[in-house]
mmCIF file of C-alpha atoms in Angstrom:
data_model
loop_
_atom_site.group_PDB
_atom_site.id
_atom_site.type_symbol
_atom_site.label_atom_id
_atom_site.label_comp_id
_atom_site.label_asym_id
_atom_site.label_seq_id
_atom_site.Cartn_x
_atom_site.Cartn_y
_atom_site.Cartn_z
ATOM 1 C CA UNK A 157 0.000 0.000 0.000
ATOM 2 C CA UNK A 158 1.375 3.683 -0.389
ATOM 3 C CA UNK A 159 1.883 5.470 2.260
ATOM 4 C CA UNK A 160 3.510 8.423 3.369
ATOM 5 C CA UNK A 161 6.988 8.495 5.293
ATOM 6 C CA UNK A 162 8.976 10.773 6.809
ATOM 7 C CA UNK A 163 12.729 9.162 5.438
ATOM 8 C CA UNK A 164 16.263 10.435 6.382
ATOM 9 C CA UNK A 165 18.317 10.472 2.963
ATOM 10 C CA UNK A 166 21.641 11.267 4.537
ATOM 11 C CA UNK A 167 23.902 10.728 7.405
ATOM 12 C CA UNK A 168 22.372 13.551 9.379
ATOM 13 C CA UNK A 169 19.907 15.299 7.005
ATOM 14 C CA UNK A 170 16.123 16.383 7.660
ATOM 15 C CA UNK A 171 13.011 14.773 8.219
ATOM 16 C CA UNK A 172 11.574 14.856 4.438
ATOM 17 C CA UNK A 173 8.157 13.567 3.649
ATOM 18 C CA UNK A 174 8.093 11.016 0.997
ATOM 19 C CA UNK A 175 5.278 8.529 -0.503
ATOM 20 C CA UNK A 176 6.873 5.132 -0.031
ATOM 21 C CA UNK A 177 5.097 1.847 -0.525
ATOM 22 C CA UNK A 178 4.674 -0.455 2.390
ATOM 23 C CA UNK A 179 4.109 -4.318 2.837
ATOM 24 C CA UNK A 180 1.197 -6.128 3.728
ATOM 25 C CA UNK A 181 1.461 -7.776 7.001
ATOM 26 C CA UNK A 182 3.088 -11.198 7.354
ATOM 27 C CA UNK A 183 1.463 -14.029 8.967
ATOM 28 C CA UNK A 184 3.155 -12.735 12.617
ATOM 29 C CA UNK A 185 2.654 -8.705 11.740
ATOM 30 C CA UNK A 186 0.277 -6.251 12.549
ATOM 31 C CA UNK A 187 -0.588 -2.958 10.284
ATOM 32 C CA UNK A 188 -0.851 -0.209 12.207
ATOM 33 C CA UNK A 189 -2.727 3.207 11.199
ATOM 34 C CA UNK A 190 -0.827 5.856 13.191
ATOM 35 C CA UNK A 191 -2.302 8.626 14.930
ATOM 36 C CA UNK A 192 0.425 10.053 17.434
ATOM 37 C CA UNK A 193 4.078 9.393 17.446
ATOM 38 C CA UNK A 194 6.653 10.810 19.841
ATOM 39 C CA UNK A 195 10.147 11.800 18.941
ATOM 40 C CA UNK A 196 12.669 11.102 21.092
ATOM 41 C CA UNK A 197 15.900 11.731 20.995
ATOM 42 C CA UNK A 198 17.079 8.714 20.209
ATOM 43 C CA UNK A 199 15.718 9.084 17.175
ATOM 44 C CA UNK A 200 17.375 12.577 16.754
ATOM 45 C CA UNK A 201 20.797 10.802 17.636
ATOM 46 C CA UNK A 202 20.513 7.785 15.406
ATOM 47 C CA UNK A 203 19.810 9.877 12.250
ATOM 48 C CA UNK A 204 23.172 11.353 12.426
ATOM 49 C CA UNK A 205 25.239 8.243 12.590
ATOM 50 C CA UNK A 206 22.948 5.417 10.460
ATOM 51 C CA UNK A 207 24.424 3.145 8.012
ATOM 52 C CA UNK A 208 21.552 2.068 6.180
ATOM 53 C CA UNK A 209 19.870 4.555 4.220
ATOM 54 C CA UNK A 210 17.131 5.806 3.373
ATOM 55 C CA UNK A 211 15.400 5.185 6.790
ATOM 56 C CA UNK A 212 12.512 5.818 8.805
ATOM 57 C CA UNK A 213 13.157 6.088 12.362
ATOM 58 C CA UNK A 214 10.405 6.674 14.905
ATOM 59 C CA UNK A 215 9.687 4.380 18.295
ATOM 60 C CA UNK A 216 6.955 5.948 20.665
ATOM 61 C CA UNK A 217 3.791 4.956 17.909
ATOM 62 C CA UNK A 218 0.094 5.159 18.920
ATOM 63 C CA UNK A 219 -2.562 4.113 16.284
ATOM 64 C CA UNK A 220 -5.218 1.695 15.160
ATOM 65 C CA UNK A 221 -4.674 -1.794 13.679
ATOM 66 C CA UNK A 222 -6.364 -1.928 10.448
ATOM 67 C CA UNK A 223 -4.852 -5.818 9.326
ATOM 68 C CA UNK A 224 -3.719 -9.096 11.431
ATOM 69 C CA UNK A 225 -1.242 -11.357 10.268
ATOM 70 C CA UNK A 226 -2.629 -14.912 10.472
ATOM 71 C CA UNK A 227 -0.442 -15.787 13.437
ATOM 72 C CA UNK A 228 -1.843 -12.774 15.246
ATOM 73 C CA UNK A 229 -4.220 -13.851 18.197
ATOM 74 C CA UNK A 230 -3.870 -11.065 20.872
ATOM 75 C CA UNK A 231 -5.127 -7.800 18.545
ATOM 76 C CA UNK A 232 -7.573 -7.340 15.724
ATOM 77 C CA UNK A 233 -8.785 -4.673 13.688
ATOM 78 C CA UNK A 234 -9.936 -1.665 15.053
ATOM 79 C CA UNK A 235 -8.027 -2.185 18.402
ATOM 80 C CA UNK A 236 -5.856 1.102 19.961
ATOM 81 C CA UNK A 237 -2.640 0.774 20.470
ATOM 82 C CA UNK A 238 0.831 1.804 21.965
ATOM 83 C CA UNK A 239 3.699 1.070 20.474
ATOM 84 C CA UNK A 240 6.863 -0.115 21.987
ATOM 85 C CA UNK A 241 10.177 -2.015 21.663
ATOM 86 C CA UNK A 242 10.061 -5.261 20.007
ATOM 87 C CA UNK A 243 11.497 -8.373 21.814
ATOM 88 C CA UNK A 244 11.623 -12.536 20.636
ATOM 89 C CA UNK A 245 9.669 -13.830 23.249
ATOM 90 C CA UNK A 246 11.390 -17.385 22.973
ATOM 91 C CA UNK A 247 15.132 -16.751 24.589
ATOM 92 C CA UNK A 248 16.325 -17.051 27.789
ATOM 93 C CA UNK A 249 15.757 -13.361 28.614
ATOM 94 C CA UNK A 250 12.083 -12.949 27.812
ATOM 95 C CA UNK A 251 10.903 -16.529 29.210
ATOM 96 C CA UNK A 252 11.985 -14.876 32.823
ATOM 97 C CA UNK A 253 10.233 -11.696 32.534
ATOM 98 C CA UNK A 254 13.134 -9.705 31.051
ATOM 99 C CA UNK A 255 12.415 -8.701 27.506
ATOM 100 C CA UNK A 256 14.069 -5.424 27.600
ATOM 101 C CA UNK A 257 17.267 -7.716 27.389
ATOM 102 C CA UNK A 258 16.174 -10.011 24.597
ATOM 103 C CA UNK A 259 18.753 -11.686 23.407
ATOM 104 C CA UNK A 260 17.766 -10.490 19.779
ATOM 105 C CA UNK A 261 16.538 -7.228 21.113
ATOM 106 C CA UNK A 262 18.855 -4.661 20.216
ATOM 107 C CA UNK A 263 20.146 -5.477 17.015
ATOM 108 C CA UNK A 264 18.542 -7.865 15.131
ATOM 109 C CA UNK A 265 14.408 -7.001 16.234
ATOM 110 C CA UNK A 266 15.031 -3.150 16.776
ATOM 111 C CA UNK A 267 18.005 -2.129 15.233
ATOM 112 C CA UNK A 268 18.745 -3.036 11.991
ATOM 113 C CA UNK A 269 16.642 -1.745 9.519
ATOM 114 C CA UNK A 270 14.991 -5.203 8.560
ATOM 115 C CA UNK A 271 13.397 -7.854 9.652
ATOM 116 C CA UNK A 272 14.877 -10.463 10.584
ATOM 117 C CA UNK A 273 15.298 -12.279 7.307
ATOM 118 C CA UNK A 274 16.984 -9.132 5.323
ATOM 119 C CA UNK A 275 13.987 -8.119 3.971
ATOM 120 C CA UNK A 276 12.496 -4.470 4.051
ATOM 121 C CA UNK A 277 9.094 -3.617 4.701
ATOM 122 C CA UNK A 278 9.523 -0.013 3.165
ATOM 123 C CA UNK A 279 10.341 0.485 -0.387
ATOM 124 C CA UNK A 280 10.360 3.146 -2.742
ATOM 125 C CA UNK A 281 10.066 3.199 -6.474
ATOM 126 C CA UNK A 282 11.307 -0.636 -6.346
ATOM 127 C CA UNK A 283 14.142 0.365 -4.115
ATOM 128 C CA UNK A 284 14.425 -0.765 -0.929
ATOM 129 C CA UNK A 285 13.805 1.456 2.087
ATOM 130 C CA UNK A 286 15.116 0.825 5.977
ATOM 131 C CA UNK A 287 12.798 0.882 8.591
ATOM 132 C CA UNK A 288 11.319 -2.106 11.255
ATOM 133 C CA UNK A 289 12.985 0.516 13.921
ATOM 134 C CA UNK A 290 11.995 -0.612 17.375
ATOM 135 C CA UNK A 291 9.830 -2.984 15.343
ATOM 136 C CA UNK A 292 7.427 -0.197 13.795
ATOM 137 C CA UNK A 293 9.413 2.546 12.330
ATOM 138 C CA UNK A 294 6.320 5.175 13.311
ATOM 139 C CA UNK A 295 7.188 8.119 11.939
ATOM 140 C CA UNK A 296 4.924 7.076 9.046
ATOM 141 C CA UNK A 297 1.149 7.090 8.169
ATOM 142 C CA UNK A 298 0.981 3.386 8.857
ATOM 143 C CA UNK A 299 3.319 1.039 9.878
ATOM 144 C CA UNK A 300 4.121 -2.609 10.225
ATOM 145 C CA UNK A 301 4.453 -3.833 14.443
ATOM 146 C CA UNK A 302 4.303 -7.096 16.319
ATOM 147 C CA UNK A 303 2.337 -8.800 18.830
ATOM 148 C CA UNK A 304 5.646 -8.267 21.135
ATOM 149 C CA UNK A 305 5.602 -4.287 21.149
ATOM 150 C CA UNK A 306 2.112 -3.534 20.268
ATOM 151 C CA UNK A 307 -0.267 -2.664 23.835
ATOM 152 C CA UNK A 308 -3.462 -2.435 23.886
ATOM 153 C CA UNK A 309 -5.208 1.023 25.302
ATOM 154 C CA UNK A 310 -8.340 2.009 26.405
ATOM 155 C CA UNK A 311 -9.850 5.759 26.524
ATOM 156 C CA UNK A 312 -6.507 7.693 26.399
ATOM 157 C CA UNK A 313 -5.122 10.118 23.868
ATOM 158 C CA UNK A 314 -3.074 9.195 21.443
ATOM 159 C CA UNK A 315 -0.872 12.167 21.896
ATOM 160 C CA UNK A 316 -0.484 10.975 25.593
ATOM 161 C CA UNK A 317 0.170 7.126 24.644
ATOM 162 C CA UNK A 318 3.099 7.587 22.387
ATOM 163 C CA UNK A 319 5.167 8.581 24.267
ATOM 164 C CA UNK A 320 4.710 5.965 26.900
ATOM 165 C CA UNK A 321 6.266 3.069 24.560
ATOM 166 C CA UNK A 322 9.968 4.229 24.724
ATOM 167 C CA UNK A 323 10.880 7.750 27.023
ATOM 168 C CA UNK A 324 8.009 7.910 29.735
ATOM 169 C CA UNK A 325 8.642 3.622 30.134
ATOM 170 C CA UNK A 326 11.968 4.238 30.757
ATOM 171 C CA UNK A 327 12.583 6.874 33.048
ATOM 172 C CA UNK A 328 9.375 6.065 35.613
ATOM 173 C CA UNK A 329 10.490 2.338 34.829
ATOM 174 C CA UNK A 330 13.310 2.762 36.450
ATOM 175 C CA UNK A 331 12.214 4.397 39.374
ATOM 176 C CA UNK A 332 9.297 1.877 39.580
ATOM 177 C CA UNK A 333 10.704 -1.205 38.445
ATOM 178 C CA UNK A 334 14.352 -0.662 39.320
ATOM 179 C CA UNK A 335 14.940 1.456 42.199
ATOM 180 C CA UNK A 336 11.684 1.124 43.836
ATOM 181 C CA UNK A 337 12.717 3.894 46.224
ATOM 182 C CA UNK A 338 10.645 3.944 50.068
ATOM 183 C CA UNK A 339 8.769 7.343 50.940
ATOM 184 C CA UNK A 340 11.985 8.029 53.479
ATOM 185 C CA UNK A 341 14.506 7.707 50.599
ATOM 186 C CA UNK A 342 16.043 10.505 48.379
ATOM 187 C CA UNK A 343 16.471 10.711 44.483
ATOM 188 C CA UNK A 344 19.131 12.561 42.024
ATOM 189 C CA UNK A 345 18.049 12.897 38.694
ATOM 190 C CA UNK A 346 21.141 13.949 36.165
ATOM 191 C CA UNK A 347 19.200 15.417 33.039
ATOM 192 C CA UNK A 348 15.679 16.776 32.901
ATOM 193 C CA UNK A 349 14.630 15.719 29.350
ATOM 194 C CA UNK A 350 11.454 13.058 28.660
ATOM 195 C CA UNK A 351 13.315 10.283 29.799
ATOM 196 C CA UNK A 352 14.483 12.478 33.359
ATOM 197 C CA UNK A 353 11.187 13.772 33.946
ATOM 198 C CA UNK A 354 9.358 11.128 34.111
ATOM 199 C CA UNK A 355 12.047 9.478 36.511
ATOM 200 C CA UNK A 356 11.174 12.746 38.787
ATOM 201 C CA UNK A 357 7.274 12.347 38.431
ATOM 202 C CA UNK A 358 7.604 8.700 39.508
ATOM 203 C CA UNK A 359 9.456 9.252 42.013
ATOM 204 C CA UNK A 360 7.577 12.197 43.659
ATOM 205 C CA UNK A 361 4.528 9.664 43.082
ATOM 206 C CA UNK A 362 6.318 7.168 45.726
ATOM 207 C CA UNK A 363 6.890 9.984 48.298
ATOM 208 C CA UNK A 364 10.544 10.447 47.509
ATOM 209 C CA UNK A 365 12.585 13.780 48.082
ATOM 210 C CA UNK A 366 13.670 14.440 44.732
ATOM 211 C CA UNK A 367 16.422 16.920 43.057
ATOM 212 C CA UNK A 368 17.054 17.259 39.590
ATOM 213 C CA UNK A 369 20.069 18.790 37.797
ATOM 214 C CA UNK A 370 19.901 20.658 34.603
ATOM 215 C CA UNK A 371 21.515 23.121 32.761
ATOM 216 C CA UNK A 372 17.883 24.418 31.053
ATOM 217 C CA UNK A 373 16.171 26.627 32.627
ATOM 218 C CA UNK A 374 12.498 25.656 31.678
ATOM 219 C CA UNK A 375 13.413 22.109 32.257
ATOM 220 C CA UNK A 376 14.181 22.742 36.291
ATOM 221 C CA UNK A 377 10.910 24.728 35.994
ATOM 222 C CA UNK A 378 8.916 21.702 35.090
ATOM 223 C CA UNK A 379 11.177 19.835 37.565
ATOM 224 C CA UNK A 380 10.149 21.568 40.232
ATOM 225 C CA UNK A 381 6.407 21.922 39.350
ATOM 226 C CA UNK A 382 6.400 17.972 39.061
ATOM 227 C CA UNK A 383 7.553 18.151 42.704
ATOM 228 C CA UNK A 384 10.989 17.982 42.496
ATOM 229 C CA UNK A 385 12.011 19.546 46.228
ATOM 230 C CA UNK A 386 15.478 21.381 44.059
ATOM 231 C CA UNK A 387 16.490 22.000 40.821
ATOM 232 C CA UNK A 388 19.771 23.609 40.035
ATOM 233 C CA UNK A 389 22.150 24.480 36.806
ATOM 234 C CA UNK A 390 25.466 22.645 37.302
ATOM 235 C CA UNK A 391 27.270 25.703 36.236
ATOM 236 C CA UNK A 392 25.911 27.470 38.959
ATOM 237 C CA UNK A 393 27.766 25.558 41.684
ATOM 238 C CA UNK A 394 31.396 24.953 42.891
ATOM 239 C CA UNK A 395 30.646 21.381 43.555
ATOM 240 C CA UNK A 396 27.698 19.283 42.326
ATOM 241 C CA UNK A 397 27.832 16.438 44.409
ATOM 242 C CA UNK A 398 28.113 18.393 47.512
ATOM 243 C CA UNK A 399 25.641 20.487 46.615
ATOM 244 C CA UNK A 400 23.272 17.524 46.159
ATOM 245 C CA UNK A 401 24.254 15.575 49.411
ATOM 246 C CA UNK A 402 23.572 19.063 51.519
ATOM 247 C CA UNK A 403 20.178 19.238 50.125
ATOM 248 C CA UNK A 404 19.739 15.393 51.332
ATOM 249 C CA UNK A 405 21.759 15.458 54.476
ATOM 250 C CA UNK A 406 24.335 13.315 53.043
ATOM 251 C CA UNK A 407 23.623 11.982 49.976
ATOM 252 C CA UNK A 408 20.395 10.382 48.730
ATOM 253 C CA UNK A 409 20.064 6.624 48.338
ATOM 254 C CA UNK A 410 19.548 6.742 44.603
ATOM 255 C CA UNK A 411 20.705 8.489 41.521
ATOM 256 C CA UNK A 412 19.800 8.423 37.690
ATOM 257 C CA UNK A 413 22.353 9.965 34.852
ATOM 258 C CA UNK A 414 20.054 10.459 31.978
ATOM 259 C CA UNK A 415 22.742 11.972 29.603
ATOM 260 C CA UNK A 416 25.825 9.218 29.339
ATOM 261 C CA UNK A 417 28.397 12.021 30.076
ATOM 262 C CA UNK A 418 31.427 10.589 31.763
ATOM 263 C CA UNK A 419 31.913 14.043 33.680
ATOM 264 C CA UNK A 420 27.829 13.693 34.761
ATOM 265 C CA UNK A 421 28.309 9.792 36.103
ATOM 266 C CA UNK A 422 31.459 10.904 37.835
ATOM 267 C CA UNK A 423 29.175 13.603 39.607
ATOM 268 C CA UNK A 424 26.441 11.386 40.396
ATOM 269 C CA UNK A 425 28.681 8.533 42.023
ATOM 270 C CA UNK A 426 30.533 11.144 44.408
ATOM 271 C CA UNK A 427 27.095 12.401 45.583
ATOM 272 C CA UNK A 428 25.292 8.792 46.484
ATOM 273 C CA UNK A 429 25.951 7.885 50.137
ATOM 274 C CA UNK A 430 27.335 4.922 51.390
ATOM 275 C CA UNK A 431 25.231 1.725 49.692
ATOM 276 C CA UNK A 432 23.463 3.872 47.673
ATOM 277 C CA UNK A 433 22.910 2.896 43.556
ATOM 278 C CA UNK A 434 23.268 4.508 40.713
ATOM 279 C CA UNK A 435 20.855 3.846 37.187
ATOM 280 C CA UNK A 436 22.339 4.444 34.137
ATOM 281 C CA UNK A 437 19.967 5.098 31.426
ATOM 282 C CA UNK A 438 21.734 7.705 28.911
ATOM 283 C CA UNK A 439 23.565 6.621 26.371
ATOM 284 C CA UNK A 440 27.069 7.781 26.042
ATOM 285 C CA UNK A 441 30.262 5.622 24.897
ATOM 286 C CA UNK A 442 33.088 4.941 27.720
ATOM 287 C CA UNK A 443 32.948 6.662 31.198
ATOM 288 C CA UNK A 444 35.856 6.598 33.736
ATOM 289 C CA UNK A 445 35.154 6.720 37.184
ATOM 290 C CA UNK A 446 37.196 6.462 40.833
ATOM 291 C CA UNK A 447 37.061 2.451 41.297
ATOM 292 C CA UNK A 448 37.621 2.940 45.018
ATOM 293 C CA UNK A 449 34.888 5.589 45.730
ATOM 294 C CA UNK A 450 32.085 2.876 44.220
ATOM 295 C CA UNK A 451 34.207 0.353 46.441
ATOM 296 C CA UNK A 452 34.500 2.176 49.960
ATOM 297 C CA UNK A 453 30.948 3.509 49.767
ATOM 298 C CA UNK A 454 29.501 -0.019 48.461
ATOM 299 C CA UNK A 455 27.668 1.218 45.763
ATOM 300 C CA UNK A 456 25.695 -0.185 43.282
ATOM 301 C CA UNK A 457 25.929 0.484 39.162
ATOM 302 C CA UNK A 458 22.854 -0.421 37.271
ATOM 303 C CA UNK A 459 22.599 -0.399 33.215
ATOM 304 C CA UNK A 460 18.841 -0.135 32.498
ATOM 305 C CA UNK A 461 16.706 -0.384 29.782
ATOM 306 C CA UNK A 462 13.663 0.250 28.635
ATOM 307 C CA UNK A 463 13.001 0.664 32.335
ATOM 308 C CA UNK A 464 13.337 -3.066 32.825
ATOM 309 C CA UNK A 465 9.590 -2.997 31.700
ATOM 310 C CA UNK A 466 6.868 -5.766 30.001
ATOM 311 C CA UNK A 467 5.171 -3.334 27.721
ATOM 312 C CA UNK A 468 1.915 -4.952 27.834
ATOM 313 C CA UNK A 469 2.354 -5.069 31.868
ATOM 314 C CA UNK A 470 3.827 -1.516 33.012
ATOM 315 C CA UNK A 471 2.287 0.664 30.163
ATOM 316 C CA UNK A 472 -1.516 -0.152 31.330
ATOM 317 C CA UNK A 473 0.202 0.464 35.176
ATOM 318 C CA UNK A 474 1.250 4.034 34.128
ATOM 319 C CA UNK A 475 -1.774 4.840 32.347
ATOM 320 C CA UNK A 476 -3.322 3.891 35.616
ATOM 321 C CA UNK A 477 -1.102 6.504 37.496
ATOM 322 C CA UNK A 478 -1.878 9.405 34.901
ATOM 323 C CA UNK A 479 -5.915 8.379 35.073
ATOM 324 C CA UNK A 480 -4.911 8.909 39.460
ATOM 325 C CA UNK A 481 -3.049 12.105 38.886
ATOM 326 C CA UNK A 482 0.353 10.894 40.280
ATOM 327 C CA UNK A 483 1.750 10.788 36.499
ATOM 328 C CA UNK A 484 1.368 13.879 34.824
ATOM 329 C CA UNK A 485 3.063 13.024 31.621
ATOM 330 C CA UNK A 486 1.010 15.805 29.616
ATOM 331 C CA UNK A 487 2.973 18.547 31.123
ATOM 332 C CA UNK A 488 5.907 17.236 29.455
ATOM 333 C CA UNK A 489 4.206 17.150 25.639
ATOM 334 C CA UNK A 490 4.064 19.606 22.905
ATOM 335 C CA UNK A 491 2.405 18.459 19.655
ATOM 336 C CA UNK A 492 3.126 18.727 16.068
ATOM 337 C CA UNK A 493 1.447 18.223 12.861
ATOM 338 C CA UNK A 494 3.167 15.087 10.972
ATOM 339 C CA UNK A 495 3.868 17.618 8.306
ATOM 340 C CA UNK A 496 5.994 19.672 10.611
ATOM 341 C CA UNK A 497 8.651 16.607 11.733
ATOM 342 C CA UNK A 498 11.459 18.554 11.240
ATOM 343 C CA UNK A 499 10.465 21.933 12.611
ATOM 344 C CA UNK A 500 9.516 19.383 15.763
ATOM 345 C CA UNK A 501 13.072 17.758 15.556
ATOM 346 C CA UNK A 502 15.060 21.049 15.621
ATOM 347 C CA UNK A 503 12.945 21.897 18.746
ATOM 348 C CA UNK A 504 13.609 19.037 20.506
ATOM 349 C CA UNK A 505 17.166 19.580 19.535
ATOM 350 C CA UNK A 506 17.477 22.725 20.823
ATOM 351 C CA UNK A 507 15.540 22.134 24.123
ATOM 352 C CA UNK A 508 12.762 24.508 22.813
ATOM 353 C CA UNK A 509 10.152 21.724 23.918
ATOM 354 C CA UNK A 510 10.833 18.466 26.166
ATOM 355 C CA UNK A 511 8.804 15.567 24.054
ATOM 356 C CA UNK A 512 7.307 16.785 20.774
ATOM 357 C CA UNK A 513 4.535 14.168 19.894
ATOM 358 C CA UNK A 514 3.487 14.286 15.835
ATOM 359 C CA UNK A 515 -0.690 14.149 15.040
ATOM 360 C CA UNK A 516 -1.979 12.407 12.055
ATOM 361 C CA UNK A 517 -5.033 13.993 10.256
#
């Protein structure tokens, strides 16, 4: 069927609206009619470094399924849906509850422009066209999912679902799912984007005294309305982490770097007390760190994500939250015609606006 696509031609390059054709749905795929899609900033970082072009990127899809593969039993037409990652379902990973570390997750299921077998589901002009990203490639009209990262909603906005498939999952995931801070404890949150704010509005949701540290302005704003108890500029203190274990008499028991800078984790390890643990959920390259602060304090180093979540599971348990007023993920959104990607890109970019979310007509 044709479709319309938003494709990245080159190694960095714009957003650009193209009619592509897309496949039919396999016996084990689901078409999906979009009508929200976040952008995240994954997307924004994996557009300047892709090898496989031209590709569609987008991974925080909401839509209706209009077509069921015959192997489909869990969705049929006309269902709502979120979109999230895509996982196998058969390894050792996703039999015990952790799909967010399929074995097949990152590369072959979500990261490689295909599916599995080579093939594309995008082409163009009888070329072929990359896409399959996170399993739906939603910055599209319509797109191809899979029973594995396709969640069924009830009575929510599709502006609000998106995002909830890849940035608000991850950051209250691992607060939630992770963490799972007590009302007593304290929280450090390094990086007040989608992914950092949602950490903080989880977080102030369990009772926890929460900071956040930002260099944008607005974003400690929004920090702070969310709950956050301080939000400060790093450039505006002498010392970070002393500046964060005064505000928690000490330290506070947990910490999340959002932004993978090696100078950021550094910061965020000298401010946890003693047995306190740090979540990792920005990605960044190599960090060094002092191996015998993390020793003498006993700390703990987590890698997460996803937020450790089972879409089908935690995505129903935060619209739950929002429909009880502890998750306010709406005060993070700004939304954006599909035919305004790119203006929406350079936004988020720029830290105009925290999670742009695109609307279909």
């Amino acid at each position: 069927m044709r479709i319309q696509a938003a494709l990245v031609e080159s190694a960095g390059g714009p957003f650009t609206l193209r009619d592509v054709d897309l496949d039919g749905p396999r016996p084990d795929e689901i078409l999906v009619r979009l009508t929200a899609a976040g952008i995240c900033h994954t997307d924004l970082g994996a557009r300047q470094i892709w090898p496989r072009l031209p590709m569609v990127f987008g991974h925080e899809g909401a839509g209706i399924v209009e077509a069921v593969g015959s192997a489909v039993t869990t969705l049929t037409p006309g269902d709502s849906v979120c979109l999230s990652y895509r996982s196998c379902g058969s390894c050792g990973h996703c039999t015990s509850a952790q799909p967010a570390y399929c074995e097949a997750g990152i590369n072959a299921l979500n990261a490689s422009g295909t599916r599995t077998d080579g093939s594309t589901t995008l082409s163009r002009d009888g070329q072929p066209v990359f896409g399959n990203f996170f399993g739906q490639s939603s910055f599209a009209t319509h797109a191809i999912a899979y029973e594995s990262n396709c969640v069924k909603i009830h009575d929510l906005d599709p502006v609000l679902a998106a995002p909830l498939g890849c940035g608000v999952q991850t950051g209250a995931g691992t607060v939630l799912n992770v963490l799972r801070p007590t009302a007593d404890s304290s929280l450090v949150v390094f990086g007040a984007g989608g992914v950092g704010l949602s950490a903080v509005m989880a977080a102030v949701a369990q009772g926890c005294t929460v900071i956040a540290v930002d260099p944008v302005a607005s974003r400690r704003a929004v920090a702070q309305d969310l709950g956050a108890v301080a939000a400060f500029d790093p450039a505006d203190v002498d010392d970070v982490a002393a500046a964060v274990r005064d505000i928690t008499s000490g330290g506070p028991q947990y910490a999340i770097d959002t932004t993978g800078q090696p100078a950021v984790i550094s910061q965020a390890i000298a401010a946890l007390r003693q047995r306190g643990t740090l979540a990792l959920v920005g990605i960044g390259t190599t960090a060094q760190f002092d191996i015998m602060t993390v020793l003498t304090k006993g700390l703990q180093i987590r890698g997460v994500i996803e937020g450790d979540s089972i879409p089908q599971e935690f995505i129903p348990r935060l619209i739950t939250l929002h429909k009880q007023g502890r998750l306010p993920f709406e005060k993070l959104i700004t939304p954006y015609p599909f035919s305004e990607i790119d203006a929406a890109a350079q936004a988020a970019a720029s830290n105009e606006v925290i999670k742009p979310v695109l609307t279909f007509g």
